[in-house]
């Protein structure tokens, strides 16, 4: 067997070997992304010291208010950040490779092939000047070197897989001829076209009505099972998290304030911000319940307060919260929390 063949075989086996060894598919360590003004006088800490693990085949939900850093984290993983953004520290390990150290040319082989992303607005992904067939077939031609007839045949099969009716006709049409739900499914077909190991879905159901939303979520789950995908699901909807996700990550002011298995966090949230988010969910069974809101506004990420970023809005805050920023505490069941109140939990867990 030649060296090139051995290299190809070992490359193909590396992801499976890592998964069998219990290594995360994606491992983010102490990662920070900042937006820097043209003069360098204003620095927005959009993602600040984030640590996160995603295992093969796992679904991780990321929730938080607008501006908490969810989308910036997703764009950082793919290294498609705006010009003003800077990755300032940390590591992004994916299948044993640090994506931060890769060149732009090397990242071209990762995007679409090994990691794919579904954006909130499908029209931000679809080019109005090209047919649906051309756009679904493009990653297949680029990453797999398929000829046009083969790529178009695959494109028709993908449209059928995401339940687009009459795929033979739809491949010849343009994005404006599709409904919002169909455009979102087409973006999903593009995302899975090269069978990536990780799919990032950034609020993909926001523009869909409830009926289409339920169908789309079921479709994502079926695609995940069929292709063995790991899925990062970014959303504001905790109901979707409860239905879709294995693990929940709660972000606030650019940081992960709590993470862990969905059922454990829903049953016993450790961070006051997570409690507030859960309390804001309407419960149809309780007609006397009043909807609760989180008082105040998130802090300016370019001028974060001393201490905990949530302290000004937290009903459980005490003096230490306003003076010292809490570290990330780890406790039983694979859970983490950035809250001084968690010190009692970690002590009781250790005992």
Short mmCIF file of C-alpha atoms in Angstrom, two decimals:
data_model
loop_
_atom_site.label_atom_id
_atom_site.label_comp_id
_atom_site.label_asym_id
_atom_site.label_seq_id
_atom_site.Cartn_x
_atom_site.Cartn_y
_atom_site.Cartn_z
CA UNK A 1 0.00 0.00 0.00
CA UNK A 2 1.41 3.41 -1.00
CA UNK A 3 2.10 6.25 1.44
CA UNK A 4 -0.60 8.38 -0.19
CA UNK A 5 -3.16 5.59 0.26
CA UNK A 6 -2.16 5.14 3.91
CA UNK A 7 -2.46 8.88 4.42
CA UNK A 8 -5.94 8.88 2.88
CA UNK A 9 -7.07 5.95 5.03
CA UNK A 10 -5.74 7.51 8.24
CA UNK A 11 -7.39 10.81 7.33
CA UNK A 12 -10.74 9.08 6.81
CA UNK A 13 -10.46 7.23 10.12
CA UNK A 14 -9.32 10.19 12.24
CA UNK A 15 -12.81 11.55 13.06
CA UNK A 16 -14.14 8.10 13.93
CA UNK A 17 -11.08 7.30 16.03
CA UNK A 18 -11.50 10.55 17.96
CA UNK A 19 -15.18 9.81 18.55
CA UNK A 20 -14.41 6.26 19.72
CA UNK A 21 -11.83 7.65 22.12
CA UNK A 22 -14.49 9.88 23.63
CA UNK A 23 -12.95 13.11 22.35
CA UNK A 24 -15.31 16.01 21.53
CA UNK A 25 -15.91 16.71 17.86
CA UNK A 26 -15.60 20.44 18.58
CA UNK A 27 -13.70 21.79 21.57
CA UNK A 28 -13.58 25.53 22.23
CA UNK A 29 -11.15 26.65 24.92
CA UNK A 30 -11.03 30.13 26.51
CA UNK A 31 -12.06 31.68 23.21
CA UNK A 32 -12.57 35.43 22.67
CA UNK A 33 -13.63 37.50 19.66
CA UNK A 34 -13.72 41.29 19.85
CA UNK A 35 -14.92 44.01 17.49
CA UNK A 36 -12.41 46.85 17.25
CA UNK A 37 -13.24 50.32 15.90
CA UNK A 38 -11.20 51.80 13.03
CA UNK A 39 -9.21 53.97 15.44
CA UNK A 40 -8.91 51.18 17.97
CA UNK A 41 -10.55 53.31 20.67
CA UNK A 42 -13.63 51.12 21.13
CA UNK A 43 -13.41 47.37 21.77
CA UNK A 44 -16.61 45.33 21.94
CA UNK A 45 -16.12 42.01 23.75
CA UNK A 46 -18.66 40.09 21.68
CA UNK A 47 -17.35 36.65 22.72
CA UNK A 48 -15.34 36.59 25.93
CA UNK A 49 -13.49 33.56 27.36
CA UNK A 50 -15.92 30.94 26.05
CA UNK A 51 -15.30 27.24 26.67
CA UNK A 52 -17.59 24.71 25.00
CA UNK A 53 -17.67 21.04 23.96
CA UNK A 54 -19.76 19.42 21.22
CA UNK A 55 -19.69 15.65 20.80
CA UNK A 56 -20.34 13.73 17.60
CA UNK A 57 -24.08 13.35 16.95
CA UNK A 58 -24.97 15.71 19.80
CA UNK A 59 -27.36 18.66 19.62
CA UNK A 60 -26.27 21.72 21.58
CA UNK A 61 -28.65 24.65 21.99
CA UNK A 62 -27.27 28.16 22.54
CA UNK A 63 -29.69 30.72 23.97
CA UNK A 64 -29.47 34.30 25.20
CA UNK A 65 -30.78 37.77 24.49
CA UNK A 66 -29.87 39.60 21.29
CA UNK A 67 -26.31 40.83 21.49
CA UNK A 68 -25.15 38.08 23.84
CA UNK A 69 -22.57 36.76 21.34
CA UNK A 70 -24.35 33.69 19.94
CA UNK A 71 -24.04 34.50 16.25
CA UNK A 72 -20.52 35.91 16.61
CA UNK A 73 -19.45 32.63 18.19
CA UNK A 74 -20.95 30.71 15.25
CA UNK A 75 -19.20 32.96 12.71
CA UNK A 76 -15.95 32.59 14.65
CA UNK A 77 -16.10 28.79 14.35
CA UNK A 78 -16.31 29.12 10.56
CA UNK A 79 -13.85 32.04 10.50
CA UNK A 80 -16.21 34.24 8.43
CA UNK A 81 -16.14 37.26 10.72
CA UNK A 82 -16.68 40.89 9.62
CA UNK A 83 -13.62 43.02 8.93
CA UNK A 84 -13.78 44.75 12.32
CA UNK A 85 -13.77 41.47 14.26
CA UNK A 86 -10.62 39.98 15.76
CA UNK A 87 -10.04 36.56 17.30
CA UNK A 88 -7.90 37.65 20.25
CA UNK A 89 -7.38 34.44 22.22
CA UNK A 90 -8.30 30.80 22.64
CA UNK A 91 -8.48 27.63 20.58
CA UNK A 92 -11.05 26.06 18.25
CA UNK A 93 -10.28 22.34 18.05
CA UNK A 94 -12.28 20.49 15.41
CA UNK A 95 -11.47 16.84 14.70
CA UNK A 96 -8.07 17.32 16.27
CA UNK A 97 -7.19 20.47 14.30
CA UNK A 98 -7.01 24.02 15.65
CA UNK A 99 -9.11 26.12 13.25
CA UNK A 100 -7.62 29.35 14.62
CA UNK A 101 -4.23 28.41 13.15
CA UNK A 102 -5.55 27.51 9.71
CA UNK A 103 -5.00 29.82 6.74
CA UNK A 104 -7.94 31.21 4.78
CA UNK A 105 -7.19 28.75 1.99
CA UNK A 106 -7.25 25.83 4.42
CA UNK A 107 -10.55 27.05 5.90
CA UNK A 108 -12.11 26.92 2.43
CA UNK A 109 -11.77 23.14 2.65
CA UNK A 110 -13.54 23.14 6.03
CA UNK A 111 -16.50 25.42 5.28
CA UNK A 112 -19.34 23.58 3.59
CA UNK A 113 -17.48 20.27 3.56
CA UNK A 114 -16.84 19.54 7.26
CA UNK A 115 -18.74 22.38 8.95
CA UNK A 116 -21.84 23.98 7.42
CA UNK A 117 -24.14 26.76 8.58
CA UNK A 118 -27.80 27.63 8.09
CA UNK A 119 -28.44 31.37 8.52
CA UNK A 120 -31.51 33.00 10.02
CA UNK A 121 -32.51 34.64 6.73
CA UNK A 122 -32.30 32.22 3.79
CA UNK A 123 -32.10 35.12 1.35
CA UNK A 124 -28.76 36.04 2.95
CA UNK A 125 -27.49 32.66 1.70
CA UNK A 126 -29.29 32.34 -1.63
CA UNK A 127 -28.20 34.37 -4.65
CA UNK A 128 -31.27 35.75 -6.48
CA UNK A 129 -29.42 35.59 -9.82
CA UNK A 130 -28.76 31.84 -9.84
CA UNK A 131 -31.15 28.91 -10.03
CA UNK A 132 -31.77 26.68 -7.05
CA UNK A 133 -30.06 23.80 -8.85
CA UNK A 134 -26.87 25.79 -9.38
CA UNK A 135 -26.71 26.82 -5.74
CA UNK A 136 -27.39 23.39 -4.24
CA UNK A 137 -24.94 21.79 -6.67
CA UNK A 138 -22.15 24.34 -6.13
CA UNK A 139 -20.64 22.89 -2.90
CA UNK A 140 -20.74 19.40 -4.43
CA UNK A 141 -18.77 20.61 -7.45
CA UNK A 142 -16.33 22.69 -5.37
CA UNK A 143 -15.59 20.21 -2.57
CA UNK A 144 -16.06 16.87 -4.33
CA UNK A 145 -15.05 17.77 -7.88
CA UNK A 146 -18.27 16.37 -9.34
CA UNK A 147 -19.20 17.22 -12.93
CA UNK A 148 -22.32 19.27 -13.60
CA UNK A 149 -24.73 16.40 -14.45
CA UNK A 150 -23.68 14.47 -11.33
CA UNK A 151 -23.95 17.54 -9.09
CA UNK A 152 -27.39 18.40 -10.46
CA UNK A 153 -28.60 14.85 -9.96
CA UNK A 154 -27.40 15.05 -6.35
CA UNK A 155 -29.11 18.45 -6.02
CA UNK A 156 -32.45 16.94 -7.08
CA UNK A 157 -31.99 14.11 -4.58
CA UNK A 158 -31.20 16.63 -1.81
CA UNK A 159 -34.31 18.69 -2.57
CA UNK A 160 -36.34 15.49 -2.40
CA UNK A 161 -34.67 14.63 0.93
CA UNK A 162 -35.76 17.95 2.44
CA UNK A 163 -39.28 17.42 1.06
CA UNK A 164 -39.33 20.00 -1.67
CA UNK A 165 -42.16 18.98 -4.04
CA UNK A 166 -41.35 18.49 -7.73
CA UNK A 167 -37.56 18.76 -7.33
CA UNK A 168 -37.04 18.27 -11.08
CA UNK A 169 -38.90 21.55 -11.65
CA UNK A 170 -37.59 23.44 -8.61
CA UNK A 171 -33.92 23.09 -9.58
CA UNK A 172 -34.67 25.28 -12.61
CA UNK A 173 -36.35 28.01 -10.57
CA UNK A 174 -35.00 31.02 -8.67
CA UNK A 175 -35.19 31.82 -4.93
CA UNK A 176 -37.93 34.47 -5.33
CA UNK A 177 -40.23 31.79 -6.74
CA UNK A 178 -40.16 29.86 -3.45
CA UNK A 179 -42.03 30.39 -0.20
CA UNK A 180 -40.12 31.25 2.98
CA UNK A 181 -40.42 27.71 4.27
CA UNK A 182 -39.17 26.24 1.00
CA UNK A 183 -36.20 28.63 0.91
CA UNK A 184 -35.25 27.58 4.43
CA UNK A 185 -35.38 23.91 3.40
CA UNK A 186 -33.23 24.64 0.35
CA UNK A 187 -30.61 26.28 2.60
CA UNK A 188 -30.76 23.12 4.70
CA UNK A 189 -30.17 21.02 1.57
CA UNK A 190 -27.11 23.13 0.75
CA UNK A 191 -25.89 22.67 4.33
CA UNK A 192 -25.98 18.86 4.19
CA UNK A 193 -24.93 18.55 0.54
CA UNK A 194 -21.36 17.44 1.38
CA UNK A 195 -22.38 15.53 4.53
CA UNK A 196 -20.58 17.75 7.09
CA UNK A 197 -19.73 16.52 10.57
CA UNK A 198 -21.10 19.69 12.21
CA UNK A 199 -24.09 21.80 11.22
CA UNK A 200 -24.65 25.22 12.80
CA UNK A 201 -28.24 26.50 12.62
CA UNK A 202 -28.52 30.19 13.53
CA UNK A 203 -32.18 30.82 14.42
CA UNK A 204 -33.41 28.99 11.30
CA UNK A 205 -37.08 29.01 12.35
CA UNK A 206 -37.50 32.70 13.20
CA UNK A 207 -39.19 33.63 9.91
CA UNK A 208 -41.42 30.53 9.77
CA UNK A 209 -44.99 30.18 11.01
CA UNK A 210 -45.66 27.61 13.72
CA UNK A 211 -46.85 24.82 11.42
CA UNK A 212 -43.89 25.12 9.05
CA UNK A 213 -41.57 25.57 12.04
CA UNK A 214 -42.64 22.22 13.52
CA UNK A 215 -42.16 20.50 10.16
CA UNK A 216 -38.73 22.06 9.73
CA UNK A 217 -37.59 21.00 13.21
CA UNK A 218 -38.70 17.43 12.55
CA UNK A 219 -36.84 17.55 9.24
CA UNK A 220 -33.64 18.72 10.97
CA UNK A 221 -33.86 15.87 13.46
CA UNK A 222 -34.36 13.32 10.68
CA UNK A 223 -31.42 14.73 8.72
CA UNK A 224 -29.27 14.64 11.84
CA UNK A 225 -30.07 10.98 12.47
CA UNK A 226 -29.60 10.02 8.82
CA UNK A 227 -26.24 11.75 8.44
CA UNK A 228 -24.85 11.46 12.01
CA UNK A 229 -24.53 15.23 12.32
CA UNK A 230 -23.56 17.17 15.38
CA UNK A 231 -25.86 20.20 15.55
CA UNK A 232 -25.41 23.61 17.18
CA UNK A 233 -28.83 25.21 17.38
CA UNK A 234 -28.91 28.96 18.13
CA UNK A 235 -32.31 30.22 19.21
CA UNK A 236 -34.32 32.47 21.50
CA UNK A 237 -36.98 29.78 21.89
CA UNK A 238 -36.47 27.58 24.95
CA UNK A 239 -39.37 25.41 23.82
CA UNK A 240 -37.34 24.43 20.77
CA UNK A 241 -34.35 23.70 23.02
CA UNK A 242 -36.47 21.36 25.16
CA UNK A 243 -37.62 19.49 22.06
CA UNK A 244 -34.39 19.42 20.03
CA UNK A 245 -31.31 19.60 22.24
CA UNK A 246 -29.22 17.33 24.45
CA UNK A 247 -27.18 20.13 26.00
CA UNK A 248 -27.99 23.77 26.72
CA UNK A 249 -25.54 26.70 26.69
CA UNK A 250 -26.77 30.02 28.08
CA UNK A 251 -24.87 33.14 26.97
CA UNK A 252 -24.99 36.61 28.47
CA UNK A 253 -22.79 39.60 27.64
CA UNK A 254 -20.46 37.48 25.51
CA UNK A 255 -19.90 34.77 28.11
CA UNK A 256 -21.30 31.32 28.81
CA UNK A 257 -23.04 31.79 32.16
CA UNK A 258 -24.44 28.26 32.41
CA UNK A 259 -24.20 24.99 30.49
CA UNK A 260 -25.20 21.38 30.97
CA UNK A 261 -27.79 18.73 30.06
CA UNK A 262 -31.10 20.28 29.05
CA UNK A 263 -33.25 18.32 31.54
CA UNK A 264 -31.04 19.23 34.51
CA UNK A 265 -30.96 22.93 33.68
CA UNK A 266 -34.72 23.09 33.07
CA UNK A 267 -35.41 21.32 36.36
CA UNK A 268 -32.85 23.16 38.48
CA UNK A 269 -31.22 26.20 36.85
CA UNK A 270 -28.09 27.36 38.66
CA UNK A 271 -27.67 30.88 37.29
CA UNK A 272 -30.21 33.66 38.02
CA UNK A 273 -30.22 34.66 34.35
CA UNK A 274 -31.22 31.12 33.32
CA UNK A 275 -33.94 31.17 35.97
CA UNK A 276 -35.23 34.47 34.58
CA UNK A 277 -35.33 33.11 31.02
CA UNK A 278 -37.25 30.02 32.14
CA UNK A 279 -39.68 32.12 34.21
CA UNK A 280 -40.44 34.20 31.12
CA UNK A 281 -41.88 31.15 29.31
CA UNK A 282 -45.72 31.30 29.36
CA UNK A 283 -47.40 28.24 30.90
CA UNK A 284 -50.76 27.59 29.30
CA UNK A 285 -51.84 25.32 32.17
CA UNK A 286 -51.71 28.18 34.69
CA UNK A 287 -54.26 30.86 33.78
CA UNK A 288 -53.33 33.00 36.79
CA UNK A 289 -49.67 33.21 35.92
CA UNK A 290 -48.33 36.64 34.98
CA UNK A 291 -45.58 36.85 32.42
CA UNK A 292 -42.35 37.95 34.03
CA UNK A 293 -39.81 40.18 32.34
CA UNK A 294 -36.12 40.64 33.06
CA UNK A 295 -35.75 44.20 34.30
CA UNK A 296 -33.18 46.47 32.71
CA UNK A 297 -31.03 46.08 29.62
CA UNK A 298 -27.90 44.04 28.81
CA UNK A 299 -24.67 45.96 29.45
CA UNK A 300 -22.60 47.75 26.83
CA UNK A 301 -20.04 45.16 25.74
CA UNK A 302 -17.52 47.94 25.14
CA UNK A 303 -17.86 49.15 28.74
CA UNK A 304 -18.65 46.13 30.88
CA UNK A 305 -19.27 46.85 34.57
CA UNK A 306 -16.96 45.70 37.29
CA UNK A 307 -17.96 42.32 38.70
CA UNK A 308 -20.69 40.13 37.23
CA UNK A 309 -22.22 41.53 34.03
CA UNK A 310 -25.71 40.44 35.18
CA UNK A 311 -25.46 41.93 38.68
CA UNK A 312 -27.41 45.12 37.87
CA UNK A 313 -30.42 43.06 36.73
CA UNK A 314 -30.08 40.16 39.17
CA UNK A 315 -32.58 39.88 42.07
CA UNK A 316 -30.12 37.67 43.98
CA UNK A 317 -27.01 39.87 43.62
CA UNK A 318 -24.92 40.75 46.69
CA UNK A 319 -21.80 42.85 47.24
CA UNK A 320 -19.29 40.36 45.84
CA UNK A 321 -21.25 40.15 42.58
CA UNK A 322 -20.71 43.87 41.98
CA UNK A 323 -16.99 43.78 42.79
CA UNK A 324 -15.62 40.52 41.35
CA UNK A 325 -16.38 38.71 38.11
CA UNK A 326 -17.18 35.07 38.94
CA UNK A 327 -15.09 32.31 37.33
CA UNK A 328 -16.66 29.27 35.71
CA UNK A 329 -17.63 26.74 38.37
CA UNK A 330 -17.90 23.06 37.43
CA UNK A 331 -20.18 20.70 39.32
CA UNK A 332 -21.82 17.29 39.04
CA UNK A 333 -23.46 16.07 35.85
CA UNK A 334 -21.24 18.00 33.44
CA UNK A 335 -22.72 21.35 34.41
CA UNK A 336 -21.03 24.75 34.64
CA UNK A 337 -22.13 28.13 35.99
CA UNK A 338 -20.58 31.60 36.26
CA UNK A 339 -22.24 32.73 39.48
CA UNK A 340 -20.97 33.24 43.01
CA UNK A 341 -24.11 31.48 44.25
CA UNK A 342 -22.77 28.33 42.60
CA UNK A 343 -19.94 28.08 45.15
CA UNK A 344 -22.38 26.55 47.64
CA UNK A 345 -23.47 24.03 45.00
CA UNK A 346 -19.93 23.02 44.15
CA UNK A 347 -19.04 22.62 47.83
CA UNK A 348 -22.11 20.47 48.52
CA UNK A 349 -21.39 18.41 45.37
CA UNK A 350 -17.79 17.85 46.46
CA UNK A 351 -18.96 16.75 49.90
#
